[in-house]
Coordinates of C-alpha atoms in Angstrom, one line a residue:
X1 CA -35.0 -28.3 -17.2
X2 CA -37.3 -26.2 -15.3
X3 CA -41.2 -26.8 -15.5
X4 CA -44.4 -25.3 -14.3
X5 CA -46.8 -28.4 -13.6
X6 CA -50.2 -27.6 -13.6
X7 CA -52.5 -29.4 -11.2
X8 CA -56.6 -29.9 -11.1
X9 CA -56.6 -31.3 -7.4
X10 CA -59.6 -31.9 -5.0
X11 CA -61.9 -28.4 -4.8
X12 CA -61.3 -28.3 -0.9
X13 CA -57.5 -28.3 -1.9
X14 CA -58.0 -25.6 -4.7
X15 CA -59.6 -23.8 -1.7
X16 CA -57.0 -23.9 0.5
X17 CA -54.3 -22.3 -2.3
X18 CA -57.1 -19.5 -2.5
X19 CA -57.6 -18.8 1.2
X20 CA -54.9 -16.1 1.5
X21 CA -54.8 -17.4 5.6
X22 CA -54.1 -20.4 4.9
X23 CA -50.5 -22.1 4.1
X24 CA -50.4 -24.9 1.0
X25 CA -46.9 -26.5 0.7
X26 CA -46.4 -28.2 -2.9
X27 CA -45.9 -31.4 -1.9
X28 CA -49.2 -31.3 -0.4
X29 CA -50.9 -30.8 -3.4
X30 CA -48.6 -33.1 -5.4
X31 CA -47.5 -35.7 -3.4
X32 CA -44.7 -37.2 -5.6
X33 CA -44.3 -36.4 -9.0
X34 CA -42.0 -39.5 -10.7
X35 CA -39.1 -37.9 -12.2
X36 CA -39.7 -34.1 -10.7
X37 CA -37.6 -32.2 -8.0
X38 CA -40.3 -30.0 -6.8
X39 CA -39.1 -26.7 -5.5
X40 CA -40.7 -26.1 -2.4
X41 CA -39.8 -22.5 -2.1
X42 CA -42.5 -21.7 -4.6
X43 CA -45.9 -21.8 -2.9
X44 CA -49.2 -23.1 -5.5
X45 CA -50.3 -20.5 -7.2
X46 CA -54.1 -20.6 -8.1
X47 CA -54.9 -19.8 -11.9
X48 CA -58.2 -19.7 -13.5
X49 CA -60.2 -21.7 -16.0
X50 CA -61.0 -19.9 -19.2
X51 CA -64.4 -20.6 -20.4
X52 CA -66.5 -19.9 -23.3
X53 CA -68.4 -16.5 -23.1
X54 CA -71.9 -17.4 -23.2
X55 CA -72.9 -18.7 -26.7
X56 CA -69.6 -20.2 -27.2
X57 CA -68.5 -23.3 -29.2
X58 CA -65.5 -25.2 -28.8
X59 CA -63.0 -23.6 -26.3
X60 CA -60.4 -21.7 -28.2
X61 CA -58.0 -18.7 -27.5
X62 CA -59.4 -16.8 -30.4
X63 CA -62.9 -15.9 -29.0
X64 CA -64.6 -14.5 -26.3
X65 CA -63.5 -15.8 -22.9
X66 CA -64.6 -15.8 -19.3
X67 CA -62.1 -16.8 -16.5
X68 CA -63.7 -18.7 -13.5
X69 CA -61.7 -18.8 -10.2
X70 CA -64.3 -21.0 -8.7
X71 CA -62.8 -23.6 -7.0
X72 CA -64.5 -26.0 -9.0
X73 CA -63.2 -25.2 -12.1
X74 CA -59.6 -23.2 -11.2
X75 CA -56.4 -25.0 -11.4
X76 CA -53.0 -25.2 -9.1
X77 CA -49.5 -24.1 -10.5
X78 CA -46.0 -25.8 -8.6
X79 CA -43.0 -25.5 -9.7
X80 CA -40.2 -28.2 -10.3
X81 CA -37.4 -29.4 -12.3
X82 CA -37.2 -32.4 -14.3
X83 CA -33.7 -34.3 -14.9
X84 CA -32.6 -33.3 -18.4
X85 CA -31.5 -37.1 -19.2
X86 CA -34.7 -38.6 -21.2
X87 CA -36.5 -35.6 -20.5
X88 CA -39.8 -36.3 -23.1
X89 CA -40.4 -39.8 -20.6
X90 CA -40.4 -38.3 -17.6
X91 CA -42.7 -35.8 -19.1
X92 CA -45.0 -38.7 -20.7
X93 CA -45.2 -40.1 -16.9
X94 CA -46.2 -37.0 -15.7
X95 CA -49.1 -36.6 -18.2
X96 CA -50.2 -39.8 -17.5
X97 CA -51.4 -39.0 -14.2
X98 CA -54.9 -37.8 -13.8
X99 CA -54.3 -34.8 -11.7
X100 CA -51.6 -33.5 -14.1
X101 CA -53.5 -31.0 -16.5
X102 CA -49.9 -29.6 -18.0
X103 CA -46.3 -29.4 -18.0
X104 CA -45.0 -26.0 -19.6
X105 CA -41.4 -24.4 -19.6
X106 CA -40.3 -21.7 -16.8
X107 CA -37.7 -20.4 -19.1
X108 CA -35.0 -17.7 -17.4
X109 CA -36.5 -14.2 -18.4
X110 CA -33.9 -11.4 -18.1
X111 CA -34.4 -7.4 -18.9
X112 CA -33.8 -6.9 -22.9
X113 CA -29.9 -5.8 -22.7
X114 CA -28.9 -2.3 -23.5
X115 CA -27.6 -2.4 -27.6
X116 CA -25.7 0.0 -29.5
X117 CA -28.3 1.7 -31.2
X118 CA -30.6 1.8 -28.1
X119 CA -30.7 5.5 -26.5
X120 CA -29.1 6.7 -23.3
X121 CA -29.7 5.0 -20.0
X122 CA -29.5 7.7 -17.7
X123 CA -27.3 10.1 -18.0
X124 CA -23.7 11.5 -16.6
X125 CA -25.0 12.8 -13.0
X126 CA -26.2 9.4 -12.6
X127 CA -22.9 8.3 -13.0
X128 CA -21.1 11.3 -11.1
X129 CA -23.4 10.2 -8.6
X130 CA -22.1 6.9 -8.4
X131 CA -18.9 8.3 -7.5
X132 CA -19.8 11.5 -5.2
X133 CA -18.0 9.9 -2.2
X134 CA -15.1 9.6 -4.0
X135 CA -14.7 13.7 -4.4
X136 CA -16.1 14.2 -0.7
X137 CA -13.1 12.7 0.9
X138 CA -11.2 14.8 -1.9
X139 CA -10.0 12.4 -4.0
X140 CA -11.0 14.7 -7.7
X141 CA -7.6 13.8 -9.6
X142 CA -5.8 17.1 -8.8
X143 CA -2.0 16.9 -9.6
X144 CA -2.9 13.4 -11.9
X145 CA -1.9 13.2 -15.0
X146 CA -4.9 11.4 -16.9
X147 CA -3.5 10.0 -20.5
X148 CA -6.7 9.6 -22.9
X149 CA -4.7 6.8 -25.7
X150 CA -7.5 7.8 -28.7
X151 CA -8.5 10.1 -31.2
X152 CA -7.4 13.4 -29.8
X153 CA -9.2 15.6 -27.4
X154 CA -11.2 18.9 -28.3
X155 CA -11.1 21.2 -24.8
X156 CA -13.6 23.6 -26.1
X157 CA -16.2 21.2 -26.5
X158 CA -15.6 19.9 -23.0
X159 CA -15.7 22.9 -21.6
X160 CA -19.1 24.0 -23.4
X161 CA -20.4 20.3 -21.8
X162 CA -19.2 20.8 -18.9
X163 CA -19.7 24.2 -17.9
X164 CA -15.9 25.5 -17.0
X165 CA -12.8 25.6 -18.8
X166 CA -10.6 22.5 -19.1
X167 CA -7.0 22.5 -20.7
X168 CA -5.0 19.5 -21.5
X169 CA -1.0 19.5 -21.1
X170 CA 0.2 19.7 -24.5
X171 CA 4.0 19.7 -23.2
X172 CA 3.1 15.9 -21.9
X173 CA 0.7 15.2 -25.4
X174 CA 1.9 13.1 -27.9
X175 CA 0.9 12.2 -31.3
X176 CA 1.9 10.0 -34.1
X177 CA 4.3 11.9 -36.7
X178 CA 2.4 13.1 -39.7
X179 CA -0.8 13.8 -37.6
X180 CA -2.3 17.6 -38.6
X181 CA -3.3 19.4 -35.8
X182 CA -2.5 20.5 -31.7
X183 CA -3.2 18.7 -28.1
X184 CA -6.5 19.9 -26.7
X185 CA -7.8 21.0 -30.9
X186 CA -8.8 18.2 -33.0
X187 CA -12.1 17.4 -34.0
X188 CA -14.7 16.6 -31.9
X189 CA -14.9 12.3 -31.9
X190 CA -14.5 9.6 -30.0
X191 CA -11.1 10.8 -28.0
X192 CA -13.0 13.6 -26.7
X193 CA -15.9 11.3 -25.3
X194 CA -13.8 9.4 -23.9
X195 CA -11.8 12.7 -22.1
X196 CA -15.1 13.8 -21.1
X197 CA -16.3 10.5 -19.5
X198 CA -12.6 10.4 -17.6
X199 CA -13.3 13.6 -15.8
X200 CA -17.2 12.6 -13.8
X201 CA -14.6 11.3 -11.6
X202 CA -11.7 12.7 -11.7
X203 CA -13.0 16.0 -12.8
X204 CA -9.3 18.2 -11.5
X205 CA -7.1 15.6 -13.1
X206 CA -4.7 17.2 -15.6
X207 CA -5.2 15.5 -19.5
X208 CA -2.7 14.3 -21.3
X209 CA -3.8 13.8 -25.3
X210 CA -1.9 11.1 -27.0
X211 CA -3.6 10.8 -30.2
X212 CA -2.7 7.5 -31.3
X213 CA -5.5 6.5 -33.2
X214 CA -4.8 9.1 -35.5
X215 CA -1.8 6.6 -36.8
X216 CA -1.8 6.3 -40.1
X217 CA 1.3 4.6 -40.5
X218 CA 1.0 1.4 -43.0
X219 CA 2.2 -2.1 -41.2
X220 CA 2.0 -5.8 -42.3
X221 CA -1.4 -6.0 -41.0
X222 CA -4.0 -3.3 -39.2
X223 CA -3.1 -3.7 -36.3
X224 CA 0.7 -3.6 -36.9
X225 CA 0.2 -0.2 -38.1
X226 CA -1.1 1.0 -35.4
X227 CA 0.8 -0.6 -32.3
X228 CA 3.7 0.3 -33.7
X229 CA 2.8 4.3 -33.1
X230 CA 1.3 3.2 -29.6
X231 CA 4.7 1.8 -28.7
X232 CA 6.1 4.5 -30.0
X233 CA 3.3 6.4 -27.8
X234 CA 3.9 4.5 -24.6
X235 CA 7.3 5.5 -24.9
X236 CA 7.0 8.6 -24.7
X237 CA 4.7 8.1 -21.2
X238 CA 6.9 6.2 -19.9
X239 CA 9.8 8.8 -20.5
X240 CA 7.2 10.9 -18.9
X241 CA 6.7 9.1 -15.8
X242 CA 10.4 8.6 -15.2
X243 CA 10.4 12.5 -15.0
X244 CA 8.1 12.6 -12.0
X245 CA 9.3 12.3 -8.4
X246 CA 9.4 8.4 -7.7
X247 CA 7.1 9.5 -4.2
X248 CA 4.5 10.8 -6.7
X249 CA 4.3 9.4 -9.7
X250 CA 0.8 9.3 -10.8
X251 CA -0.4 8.5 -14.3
X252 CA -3.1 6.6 -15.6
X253 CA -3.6 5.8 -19.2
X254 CA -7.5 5.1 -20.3
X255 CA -7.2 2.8 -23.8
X256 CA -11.3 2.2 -25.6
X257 CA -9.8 0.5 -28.6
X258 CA -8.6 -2.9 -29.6
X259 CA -8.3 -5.3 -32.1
X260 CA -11.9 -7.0 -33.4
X261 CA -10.8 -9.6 -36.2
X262 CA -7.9 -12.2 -36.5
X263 CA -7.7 -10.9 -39.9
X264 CA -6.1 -7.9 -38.4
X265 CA -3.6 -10.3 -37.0
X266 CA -0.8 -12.9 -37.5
X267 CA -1.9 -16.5 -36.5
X268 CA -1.4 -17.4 -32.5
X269 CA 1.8 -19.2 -32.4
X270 CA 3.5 -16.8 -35.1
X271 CA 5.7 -15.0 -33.4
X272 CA 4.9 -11.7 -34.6
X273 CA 1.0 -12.4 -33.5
X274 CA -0.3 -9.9 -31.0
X275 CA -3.6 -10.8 -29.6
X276 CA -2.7 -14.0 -27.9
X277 CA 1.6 -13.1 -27.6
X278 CA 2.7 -11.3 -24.3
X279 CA 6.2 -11.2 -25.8
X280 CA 4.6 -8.9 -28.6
X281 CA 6.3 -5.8 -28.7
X282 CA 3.0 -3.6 -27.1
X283 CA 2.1 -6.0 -24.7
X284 CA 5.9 -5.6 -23.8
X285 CA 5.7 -2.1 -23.6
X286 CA 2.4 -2.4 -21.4
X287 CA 4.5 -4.4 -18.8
X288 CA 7.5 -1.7 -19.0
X289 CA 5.1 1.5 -18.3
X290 CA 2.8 -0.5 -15.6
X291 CA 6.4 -1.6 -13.8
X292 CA 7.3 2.0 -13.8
X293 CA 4.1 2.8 -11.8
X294 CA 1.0 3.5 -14.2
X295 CA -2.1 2.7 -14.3
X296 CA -3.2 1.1 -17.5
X297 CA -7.0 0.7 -18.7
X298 CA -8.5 -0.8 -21.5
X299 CA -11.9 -1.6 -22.7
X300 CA -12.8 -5.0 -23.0
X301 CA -14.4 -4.2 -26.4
X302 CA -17.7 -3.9 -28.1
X303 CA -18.4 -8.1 -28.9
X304 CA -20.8 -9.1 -26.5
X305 CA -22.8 -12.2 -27.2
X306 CA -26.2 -10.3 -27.2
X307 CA -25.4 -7.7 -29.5
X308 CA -22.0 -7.6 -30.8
X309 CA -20.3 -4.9 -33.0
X310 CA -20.7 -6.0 -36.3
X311 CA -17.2 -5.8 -36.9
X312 CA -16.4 -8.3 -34.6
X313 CA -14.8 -11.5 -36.0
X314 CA -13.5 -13.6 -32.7
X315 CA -16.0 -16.2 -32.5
X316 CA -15.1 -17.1 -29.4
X317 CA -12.8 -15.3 -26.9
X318 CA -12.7 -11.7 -28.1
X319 CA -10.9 -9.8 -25.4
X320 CA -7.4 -10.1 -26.8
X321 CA -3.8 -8.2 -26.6
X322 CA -3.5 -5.9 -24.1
X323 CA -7.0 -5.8 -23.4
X324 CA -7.0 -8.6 -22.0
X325 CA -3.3 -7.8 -20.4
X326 CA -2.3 -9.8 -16.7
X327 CA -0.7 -5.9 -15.6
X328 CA -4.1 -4.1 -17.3
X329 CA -7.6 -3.5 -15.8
X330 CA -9.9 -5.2 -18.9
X331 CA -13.5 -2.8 -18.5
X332 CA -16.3 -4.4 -19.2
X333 CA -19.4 -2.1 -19.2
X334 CA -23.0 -2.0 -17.4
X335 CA -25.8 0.8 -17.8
X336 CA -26.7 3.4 -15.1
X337 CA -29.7 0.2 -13.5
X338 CA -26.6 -1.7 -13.2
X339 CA -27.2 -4.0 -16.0
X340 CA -24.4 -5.6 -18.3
X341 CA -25.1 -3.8 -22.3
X342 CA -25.4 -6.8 -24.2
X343 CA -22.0 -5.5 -26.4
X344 CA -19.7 -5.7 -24.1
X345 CA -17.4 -9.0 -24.4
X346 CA -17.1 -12.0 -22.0
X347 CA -14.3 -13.5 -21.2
X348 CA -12.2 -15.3 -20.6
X349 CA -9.6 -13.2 -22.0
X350 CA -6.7 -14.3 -24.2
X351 CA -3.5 -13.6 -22.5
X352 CA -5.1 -13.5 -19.1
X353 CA -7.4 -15.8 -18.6
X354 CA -9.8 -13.6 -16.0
X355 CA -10.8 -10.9 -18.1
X356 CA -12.8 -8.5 -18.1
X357 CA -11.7 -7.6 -14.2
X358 CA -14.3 -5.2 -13.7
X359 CA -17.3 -3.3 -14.9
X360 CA -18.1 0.4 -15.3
X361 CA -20.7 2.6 -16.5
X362 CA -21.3 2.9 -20.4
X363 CA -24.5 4.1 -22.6
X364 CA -25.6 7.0 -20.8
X365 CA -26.0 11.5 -22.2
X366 CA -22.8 12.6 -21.5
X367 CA -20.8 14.5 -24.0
X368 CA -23.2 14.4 -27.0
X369 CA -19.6 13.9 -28.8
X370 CA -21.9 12.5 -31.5
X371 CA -24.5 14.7 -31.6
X372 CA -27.3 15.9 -29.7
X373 CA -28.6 12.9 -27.6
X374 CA -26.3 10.4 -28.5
X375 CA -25.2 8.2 -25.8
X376 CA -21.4 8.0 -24.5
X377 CA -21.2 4.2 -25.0
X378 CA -19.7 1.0 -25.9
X379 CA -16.9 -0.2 -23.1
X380 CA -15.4 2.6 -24.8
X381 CA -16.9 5.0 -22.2
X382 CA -16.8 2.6 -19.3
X383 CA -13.3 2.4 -19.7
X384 CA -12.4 6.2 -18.8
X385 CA -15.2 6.2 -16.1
X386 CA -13.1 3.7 -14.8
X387 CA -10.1 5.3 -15.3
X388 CA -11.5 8.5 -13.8
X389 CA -11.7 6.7 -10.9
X390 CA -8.2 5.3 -10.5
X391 CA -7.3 8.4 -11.0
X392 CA -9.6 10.2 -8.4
X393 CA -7.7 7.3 -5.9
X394 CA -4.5 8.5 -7.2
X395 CA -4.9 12.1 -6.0
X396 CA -4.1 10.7 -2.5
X397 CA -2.3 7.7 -3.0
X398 CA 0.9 7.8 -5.8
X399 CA 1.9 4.8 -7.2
X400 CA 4.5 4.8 -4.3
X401 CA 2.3 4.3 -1.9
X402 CA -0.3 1.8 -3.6
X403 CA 1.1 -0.1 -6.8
X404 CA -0.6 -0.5 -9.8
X405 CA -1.1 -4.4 -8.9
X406 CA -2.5 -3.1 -5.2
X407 CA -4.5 -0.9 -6.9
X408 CA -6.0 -3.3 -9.2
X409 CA -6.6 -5.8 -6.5
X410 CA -8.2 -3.2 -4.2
X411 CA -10.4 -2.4 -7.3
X412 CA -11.6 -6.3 -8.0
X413 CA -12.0 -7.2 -4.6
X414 CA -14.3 -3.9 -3.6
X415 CA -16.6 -4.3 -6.9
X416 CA -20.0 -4.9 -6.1
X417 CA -20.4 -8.5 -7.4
X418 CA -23.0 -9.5 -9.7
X419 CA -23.9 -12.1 -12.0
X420 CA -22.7 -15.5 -10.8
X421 CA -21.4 -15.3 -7.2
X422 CA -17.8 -13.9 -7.5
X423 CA -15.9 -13.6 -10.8
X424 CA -17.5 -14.6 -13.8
X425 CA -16.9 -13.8 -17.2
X426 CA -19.6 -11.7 -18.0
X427 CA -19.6 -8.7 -15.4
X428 CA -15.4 -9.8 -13.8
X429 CA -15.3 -9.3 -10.2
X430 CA -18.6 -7.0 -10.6
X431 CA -18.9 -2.7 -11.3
X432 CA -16.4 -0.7 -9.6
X433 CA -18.1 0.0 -6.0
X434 CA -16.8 3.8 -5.0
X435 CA -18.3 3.4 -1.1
X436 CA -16.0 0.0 -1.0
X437 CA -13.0 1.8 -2.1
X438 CA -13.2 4.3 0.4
X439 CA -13.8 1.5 2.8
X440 CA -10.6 0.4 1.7
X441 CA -8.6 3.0 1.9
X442 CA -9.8 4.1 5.1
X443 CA -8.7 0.7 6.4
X444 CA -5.1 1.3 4.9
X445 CA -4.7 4.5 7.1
X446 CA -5.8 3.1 10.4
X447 CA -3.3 0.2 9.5
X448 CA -0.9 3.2 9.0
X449 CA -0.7 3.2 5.5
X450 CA -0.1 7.1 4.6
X451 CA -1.1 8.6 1.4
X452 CA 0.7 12.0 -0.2
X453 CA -1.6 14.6 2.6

């Protein structure tokens, strides 16, 4: 464990830690400490003696204090770290000696993580500015279709948001039979965030609603009720994409939703089970449209150890199904400062192991789908952030030119790493980088890679 060891050396050495000209190397205040690896990066800190204020009694925290620097009286701080095996000995040693006033814990401190009901961090230029070089090399998603897999899309609140009119391709939409209502007209919710968050991006890119969560269709379990309208749904893309030119086939699908509870589910090992079986019929159906040439997205979901959805009921590996899908990108999210939100869920991921691949940006004033100053968040905004971006990259280069696999490789190896040096499971590769992509591509077309222009 790490400790803080506080010293009462000579006064000439106390002196020496205070003269800001002179240079005081730990083990020269120390000498050896039995059982502590002192850390000599960490130069002796001075601290001062509290005293009583005049008239005091016994020394206490709870009354008036003076603090004395004097080198007489002020102590020395170094830093160390003692083997955990028999930890309370080693510490017992250490308090024996005479020049050891204290041993105290150097816990790691981190920022409080952004939560669900904390308000925005930023807010959408932040992100858009993230992303600007992405639409100065004129990649903005023109001639992309952009499928937003949620709860329907309502154009007229985007368009009040955002300031110009936006239409969505109702000829391409889909919805599950039954469902009340046109593409581009159901009420404002969490589809329409999601559109909304797609476009900072990939703001030209043409929408596509599929309104899948609108299923209501009853199944042997939750989730069977509703995968079996998204295969139904991801038909119907993949019919789609077939229909395009094989040279510029361009469609990505943005997915924030997910299964939270194994209650929702068959057991793994039943075959019909879906959140740990690649053979189940969606995550079969995943496979088929990402072979044809789309891009496929999903959040890696709201179950972060810090603050988890409170529906979530995987205690332990809850990035599942085709969120956590080997031919998917799994989207973990991190606020405008770059932070992880302590909701969204570490890995590793159930049918691929190294999940979530990347980060995006979540939790920020964006569409005030839910009201005024609500924050766009959860993963399920970092997800079409994410996706606006592949599609911004697809405005140039079809699937023809860079497959969904490149494209996802390009993606994890350009991410700004954070966390623990490379992947880990909490942040993936790291947050999607837009500078590094375009560093990227540029390299691909002095290689003679050609895009569609």
């Amino acid at each position: 464990m790490r400790v803080l060891i506080q010293l009462r050396p000579d006064r000439d050495a106390v002196a020496a830690v205070l003269d800001p000209a002179a240079s005081v190397a730990a083990r020269d205040l120390a000498g050896r400490l039995p059982g502590v690896d002192l850390d000599p990066t960490f130069a002796p800190v001075a601290i001062p003696k509290a005293l009583p204020a005049e008239g005091g009694e016994l020394l206490t925290l709870e009354q008036p204090l003076t603090f004395s620097m004097d080198p007489r009286h002020a102590g020395v701080l170094v830093r160390g770290e003692i083997h955990d095996f028999d930890t309370a000995s080693r510490i017992a040693m250490l308090s024996a000696r005479g020049d050891v006033v204290g041993v105290s814990s150097d816990p790691v401190i981190e920022t409080t993580p952004t939560c669900g009901g904390d308000g925005p961090v930023g807010d959408w230029r932040d992100v858009e500015r993230f992303f600007v070089e992405l639409g100065g090399d004129g990649l903005d998603g023109s001639g992309v279709a952009l499928a937003i897999s949620d709860t329907g899309i309502n154009t007229q609140h985007l368009s009040d948001k955002l300031g110009r009119p936006i239409t969505v391709d109702a000829a391409r939409s889909w919805a599950p039979p039954g469902v009340v209502g046109d593409p581009g007209k159901f009420p404002v919710d969490h589809g329409t965030m999601c559109a909304f968050d797609a476009l900072i991006a990939a703001p030209k890119a043409t929408l596509i609603d599929v309104a899948v969560l609108l299923s209501e269709r009853p199944g042997a379990t939750v989730m069977d009720g509703l995968l079996s309208d998204a295969v139904a749904a991801y038909s119907h893309l993949w019919s789609q994409l077939e229909l395009m030119p094989e040279e510029q086939r361009a469609l990505v699908v943005s997915n924030s939703w997910g299964s939270f509870s194994p209650q929702w589910d068959f057991p793994p090992g039943h075959p019909g089970n879906y959140s740990d079986n690649p053979a189940h019929p969606f995550n079969l159906m995943v496979t088929a449209l990402e072979h044809a040439g789309a891009d496929v997205l999903f959040a890696a979901g709201n179950c972060g150890r810090e603050c988890r959805d409170g529906r979530c009921e995987f205690t332990e590996r809850p990035i599942g199904g085709a969120n956590s899908h080997p031919r998917a990108l799994s989207i973990g999210g991190v606020d405008t400062r770059g932070s992880r939100v302590g909701y969204s869920s570490q890995g590793p991921g159930r049918l691929s192991r190294r999940k979530p691949d990347v980060c995006s940006y979540t939790h920020f004033a964006g569409s005030e789908a839910f009201g005024p100053g609500s924050a766009d968040s959860g993963t399920s905004a970092a997800c079409p952030v994410a996706a606006g971006v592949v599609a911004a990259i697809r405005t140039q280069w079809p699937a023809a030119t860079i497959p969904p696999s490149e494209l996802r490789t390009i993606l994890r190896r350009t991410a700004d790493d954070l966390g623990a040096a490379g992947f880990d499971f909490d942040y993936g590769y790291g947050v999607v980088n837009a500078p590094s992509i375009m560093d990227a591509l540029r390299s691909r077309k002095k290689n003679g890679f050609r895009g569609r222009r």
